[in-house]
Amino acid sequence: MTIPIADNLLRVRHRIAAAAIKAGRDPGEISLVAVSKTHPWDFVVAALAAGQLDFGENRPEEAYAKFIEQGGAASPRPRLHLIGPIQSRKATIALTCRPVLIHSIDRPKIARKLNGLAVAAGVTLDVLFEVNVSGEVSKFGFDPDRLTAALPELLALPALRSHGLMTIPPFDADPEAARPVFRVLRQLRDQLQQAWPQADWSQLSMGMSHDFEVAVSEGATIVRVGSAIFGPRTYPT
Ligand SMILES: *Cc1c(COP(=O)(O)O)cnc(C)c1O
């Protein structure tokens, strides 16, 4: 089966714009990250040809194999977002992928580890803090209170630059079920902005294929969309 990637992208972009307009927002405030995990590099090439520049991967090794080994010379240059949990022993490869944004800083330990590696490499990393809004045990991310407690240390790490928050709601077939989770993330962001105005809290990474319109209506600035663009994934992630 051939996946009509360019058509899918167009449709998703239209739906984002329509949801933004309906919510009284400027569609230009919202960026689309096309989640290419599990799919071959060819799919990224097709999306690049259709004007998509931002891509998301959840495993550093897979990101490295595609975006550096296979796609290192691609033009235009894709912008890689790391969106999955990073194990400490994968931190070096995560850095080597040269991500434009790491959405998934989910515990102090990985923040310290990435900071140490970035300091040594003389680079800075742009990051979001992942929040487990629902308290679902199977989910990664900071409990909101723990994040607040850890922020003095996290914001002082010299090679990490915070830009906001990310969340993944519990899966529910009804996209409306995610609305309260998205709303709480935005409210938390507003509180953190008040408490730590010296940091950048502008980005809210929330919304996936089945709920991105709800996320846009609740203030998402980045949506991470995989299957609605690239089709179903054939093996579990
Ligand atoms: C896989 C994944 C997505 C995209 O999921 P779809 O439902 O295919 O849109 C978004 N965010 C994260 C963190 C993911 O792992």
Tab-separated table of C-alpha atoms and ligand atoms in Angstrom:
chain	number	residue	atom	x	y	z
A	1	MET	CA	0.000	0.000	0.000
A	2	THR	CA	1.314	3.427	-0.885
A	3	ILE	CA	0.664	6.057	1.740
A	4	PRO	CA	-0.370	9.423	0.235
A	5	ILE	CA	1.994	11.362	2.496
A	6	ALA	CA	1.722	14.716	0.692
A	7	ASP	CA	-2.100	14.571	0.717
A	8	ASN	CA	-2.162	13.537	4.351
A	9	LEU	CA	0.115	16.420	5.286
A	10	LEU	CA	-2.107	18.870	3.476
A	11	ARG	CA	-5.161	17.547	5.264
A	12	VAL	CA	-3.515	17.660	8.679
A	13	ARG	CA	-2.272	21.212	8.070
A	14	HIS	CA	-5.782	22.274	7.055
A	15	ARG	CA	-7.294	20.684	10.139
A	16	ILE	CA	-4.746	22.436	12.384
A	17	ALA	CA	-5.509	25.776	10.729
A	18	ALA	CA	-9.260	25.245	11.000
A	19	ALA	CA	-9.002	24.294	14.700
A	20	ALA	CA	-6.838	27.367	15.352
A	21	ILE	CA	-9.242	29.733	13.608
A	22	LYS	CA	-12.185	28.216	15.445
A	23	ALA	CA	-10.363	28.866	18.724
A	24	GLY	CA	-9.543	32.453	17.719
A	25	ARG	CA	-5.848	31.649	17.338
A	26	ASP	CA	-3.338	32.446	14.616
A	27	PRO	CA	-2.580	29.160	12.766
A	28	GLY	CA	0.994	30.404	12.375
A	29	GLU	CA	1.532	29.914	16.128
A	30	ILE	CA	1.269	26.148	15.791
A	31	SER	CA	3.998	23.935	14.454
A	32	LEU	CA	3.499	20.450	13.149
A	33	VAL	CA	6.002	17.744	14.035
A	34	ALA	CA	5.567	14.768	11.697
A	35	VAL	CA	6.296	11.665	13.773
A	36	SER	CA	8.248	9.309	11.522
A	37	LYS	CA	9.116	6.638	14.132
A	38	THR	CA	9.106	3.071	12.780
A	39	HIS	CA	8.772	4.314	9.203
A	40	PRO	CA	11.591	4.171	6.653
A	41	TRP	CA	13.701	7.171	5.683
A	42	ASP	CA	11.885	7.245	2.308
A	43	PHE	CA	8.768	8.433	4.120
A	44	VAL	CA	10.710	11.380	5.529
A	45	VAL	CA	12.009	12.169	2.036
A	46	ALA	CA	8.429	12.225	0.710
A	47	ALA	CA	7.322	14.548	3.513
A	48	LEU	CA	10.341	16.824	2.972
A	49	ALA	CA	9.380	17.069	-0.687
A	50	ALA	CA	5.914	18.163	0.447
A	51	GLY	CA	7.425	20.983	2.506
A	52	GLN	CA	7.470	19.338	5.945
A	53	LEU	CA	10.651	20.208	7.893
A	54	ASP	CA	10.001	19.110	11.489
A	55	PHE	CA	10.105	15.393	12.307
A	56	GLY	CA	9.721	13.467	15.540
A	57	GLU	CA	11.382	10.241	16.633
A	58	ASN	CA	11.079	8.500	19.967
A	59	ARG	CA	14.226	6.358	19.934
A	60	PRO	CA	17.665	7.969	19.712
A	61	GLU	CA	19.249	5.048	17.794
A	62	GLU	CA	16.521	5.035	15.186
A	63	ALA	CA	16.739	8.818	14.906
A	64	TYR	CA	20.503	8.592	14.418
A	65	ALA	CA	20.239	5.846	11.785
A	66	LYS	CA	17.715	7.837	9.769
A	67	PHE	CA	18.517	11.502	10.283
A	68	ILE	CA	22.328	11.299	10.502
A	69	GLU	CA	23.444	8.100	8.729
A	70	GLN	CA	20.858	8.036	5.959
A	71	GLY	CA	19.694	11.621	5.874
A	72	GLY	CA	22.749	13.576	6.985
A	73	ALA	CA	23.054	15.255	3.591
A	74	ALA	CA	19.330	15.756	2.931
A	75	SER	CA	18.237	19.033	1.473
A	76	PRO	CA	16.250	20.855	2.698
A	77	ARG	CA	17.619	19.982	6.105
A	78	PRO	CA	15.057	18.176	8.318
A	79	ARG	CA	14.729	19.331	11.912
A	80	LEU	CA	14.717	16.425	14.345
A	81	HIS	CA	12.627	16.433	17.526
A	82	LEU	CA	13.227	13.727	20.122
A	83	ILE	CA	9.854	12.978	21.695
A	84	GLY	CA	10.376	9.714	23.608
A	85	PRO	CA	11.876	8.852	26.982
A	86	ILE	CA	15.690	8.850	26.895
A	87	GLN	CA	17.526	6.223	28.916
A	88	SER	CA	20.763	7.437	30.500
A	89	ARG	CA	22.844	5.067	28.406
A	90	LYS	CA	21.259	6.526	25.253
A	91	ALA	CA	22.049	10.134	26.193
A	92	THR	CA	25.222	10.296	24.090
A	93	ILE	CA	23.460	9.109	20.962
A	94	ALA	CA	20.576	11.497	21.676
A	95	LEU	CA	23.065	14.371	21.644
A	96	THR	CA	24.763	13.063	18.496
A	97	CYS	CA	21.425	13.189	16.633
A	98	ARG	CA	21.565	16.988	16.969
A	99	PRO	CA	17.873	17.427	17.863
A	100	VAL	CA	16.396	20.914	17.527
A	101	LEU	CA	14.200	20.143	20.528
A	102	ILE	CA	13.992	17.364	23.119
A	103	HIS	CA	10.350	17.194	24.236
A	104	SER	CA	10.792	14.510	26.833
A	105	ILE	CA	12.915	15.609	29.792
A	106	ASP	CA	10.982	13.481	32.265
A	107	ARG	CA	13.270	13.256	35.321
A	108	PRO	CA	16.151	15.211	36.900
A	109	LYS	CA	18.632	12.413	36.240
A	110	ILE	CA	18.370	12.623	32.437
A	111	ALA	CA	18.460	16.419	32.592
A	112	ARG	CA	21.764	16.292	34.509
A	113	LYS	CA	23.181	13.641	32.222
A	114	LEU	CA	22.332	15.502	28.993
A	115	ASN	CA	23.553	18.752	30.513
A	116	GLY	CA	26.913	17.210	31.398
A	117	LEU	CA	27.358	15.814	27.887
A	118	ALA	CA	26.267	19.075	26.258
A	119	VAL	CA	28.655	21.118	28.420
A	120	ALA	CA	31.505	18.795	27.438
A	121	ALA	CA	30.547	19.078	23.755
A	122	GLY	CA	30.205	22.861	23.948
A	123	VAL	CA	26.583	22.862	22.764
A	124	THR	CA	23.259	23.859	24.267
A	125	LEU	CA	20.131	21.732	24.107
A	126	ASP	CA	16.632	23.136	23.690
A	127	VAL	CA	14.228	21.153	25.830
A	128	LEU	CA	10.691	20.773	27.121
A	129	PHE	CA	9.738	19.175	30.406
A	130	GLU	CA	7.337	16.255	30.069
A	131	VAL	CA	4.550	16.293	32.630
A	132	ASN	CA	2.427	13.325	33.668
A	133	VAL	CA	-0.735	15.336	34.205
A	134	SER	CA	-3.107	12.430	34.792
A	135	GLY	CA	-0.874	10.581	37.266
A	136	GLU	CA	-1.239	7.458	35.134
A	137	VAL	CA	1.415	5.035	36.433
A	138	SER	CA	2.393	3.730	33.005
A	139	LYS	CA	3.272	7.211	31.773
A	140	PHE	CA	6.613	8.949	31.808
A	141	GLY	CA	6.968	12.501	32.981
A	142	PHE	CA	7.188	14.677	36.050
A	143	ASP	CA	4.413	14.796	38.552
A	144	PRO	CA	3.518	18.554	38.504
A	145	ASP	CA	4.591	19.108	42.131
A	146	ARG	CA	7.877	17.307	41.591
A	147	LEU	CA	8.600	19.420	38.547
A	148	THR	CA	7.993	22.602	40.516
A	149	ALA	CA	10.316	21.358	43.250
A	150	ALA	CA	13.036	20.380	40.759
A	151	LEU	CA	12.922	23.549	38.642
A	152	PRO	CA	15.464	25.614	40.597
A	153	GLU	CA	18.035	22.934	39.784
A	154	LEU	CA	16.786	22.201	36.259
A	155	LEU	CA	16.700	25.829	35.159
A	156	ALA	CA	20.230	26.349	36.484
A	157	LEU	CA	21.727	23.625	34.267
A	158	PRO	CA	23.908	25.744	31.964
A	159	ALA	CA	23.566	23.730	28.738
A	160	LEU	CA	19.808	23.112	28.819
A	161	ARG	CA	17.418	25.804	27.633
A	162	SER	CA	13.814	25.302	28.628
A	163	HIS	CA	11.044	26.327	26.239
A	164	GLY	CA	7.960	24.871	27.895
A	165	LEU	CA	6.055	21.676	28.589
A	166	MET	CA	4.944	18.480	26.881
A	167	THR	CA	2.343	15.878	27.812
A	168	ILE	CA	0.823	12.620	26.556
A	169	PRO	CA	-2.704	12.043	27.864
A	170	PRO	CA	-3.932	8.543	28.684
A	171	PHE	CA	-5.292	6.946	25.523
A	172	ASP	CA	-9.023	7.288	25.107
A	173	ALA	CA	-10.926	6.682	21.882
A	174	ASP	CA	-12.823	9.919	22.539
A	175	PRO	CA	-10.481	12.859	21.827
A	176	GLU	CA	-12.527	15.067	24.159
A	177	ALA	CA	-11.287	12.945	27.067
A	178	ALA	CA	-7.875	14.575	26.606
A	179	ARG	CA	-9.208	18.130	26.936
A	180	PRO	CA	-8.891	18.404	30.745
A	181	VAL	CA	-5.324	17.063	30.544
A	182	PHE	CA	-4.380	19.651	27.922
A	183	ARG	CA	-6.033	22.380	29.953
A	184	VAL	CA	-4.146	21.449	33.121
A	185	LEU	CA	-0.859	21.497	31.194
A	186	ARG	CA	-1.582	25.001	29.956
A	187	GLN	CA	-2.543	26.183	33.446
A	188	LEU	CA	0.640	24.673	34.868
A	189	ARG	CA	2.625	26.464	32.181
A	190	ASP	CA	0.946	29.766	33.101
A	191	GLN	CA	1.856	29.228	36.770
A	192	LEU	CA	5.462	28.389	35.935
A	193	GLN	CA	5.686	31.461	33.732
A	194	GLN	CA	4.636	33.593	36.727
A	195	ALA	CA	7.019	31.855	39.090
A	196	TRP	CA	10.052	31.712	36.754
A	197	PRO	CA	9.642	34.590	34.293
A	198	GLN	CA	13.346	34.454	33.413
A	199	ALA	CA	12.806	31.134	31.563
A	200	ASP	CA	10.978	30.630	28.262
A	201	TRP	CA	7.636	28.831	28.722
A	202	SER	CA	6.229	29.625	25.292
A	203	GLN	CA	5.861	26.065	23.971
A	204	LEU	CA	3.123	23.550	24.749
A	205	SER	CA	3.743	20.255	22.937
A	206	MET	CA	0.446	18.378	23.070
A	207	GLY	CA	-1.874	16.596	20.664
A	208	MET	CA	-1.401	13.502	18.485
A	209	SER	CA	-3.246	12.066	15.461
A	210	HIS	CA	-6.539	11.464	17.191
A	211	ASP	CA	-6.705	14.547	19.434
A	212	PHE	CA	-4.605	17.347	17.912
A	213	GLU	CA	-7.619	19.550	17.179
A	214	VAL	CA	-8.632	19.433	20.849
A	215	ALA	CA	-5.027	20.260	21.787
A	216	VAL	CA	-4.980	23.244	19.417
A	217	SER	CA	-8.187	24.547	20.941
A	218	GLU	CA	-6.528	24.279	24.390
A	219	GLY	CA	-3.409	26.194	23.367
A	220	ALA	CA	-0.953	23.709	21.840
A	221	THR	CA	1.940	25.379	20.025
A	222	ILE	CA	3.401	22.075	18.805
A	223	VAL	CA	1.389	19.029	17.744
A	224	ARG	CA	3.088	15.657	17.200
A	225	VAL	CA	1.277	13.746	14.478
A	226	GLY	CA	2.339	10.321	13.202
A	227	SER	CA	-0.281	7.931	11.850
A	228	ALA	CA	-2.525	10.627	10.302
A	229	ILE	CA	0.452	11.504	8.062
A	230	PHE	CA	2.439	8.294	7.595
A	231	GLY	CA	-0.274	5.681	8.074
A	232	PRO	CA	-0.528	2.998	10.726
A	233	ARG	CA	2.616	1.667	12.367
A	234	THR	CA	3.053	-2.017	11.709
A	235	TYR	CA	4.954	-2.896	14.846
A	236	PRO	CA	4.556	-1.646	18.389
A	237	THR	CA	6.601	1.256	19.659
B	1	LIG	C1	4.156	8.051	18.449
B	1	LIG	C2	4.043	9.347	19.146
B	1	LIG	C3	3.244	10.378	18.626
B	1	LIG	C4	2.409	10.248	17.354
B	1	LIG	O1	1.373	9.349	17.550
B	1	LIG	P1	0.179	9.217	16.464
B	1	LIG	O2	-0.953	8.736	17.263
B	1	LIG	O3	0.647	8.248	15.448
B	1	LIG	O4	-0.043	10.572	15.906
B	1	LIG	C5	3.216	11.575	19.317
B	1	LIG	N1	3.922	11.757	20.443
B	1	LIG	C6	4.698	10.806	20.971
B	1	LIG	C7	5.467	11.082	22.215
B	1	LIG	C8	4.793	9.569	20.344
B	1	LIG	O5	5.582	8.610	20.885
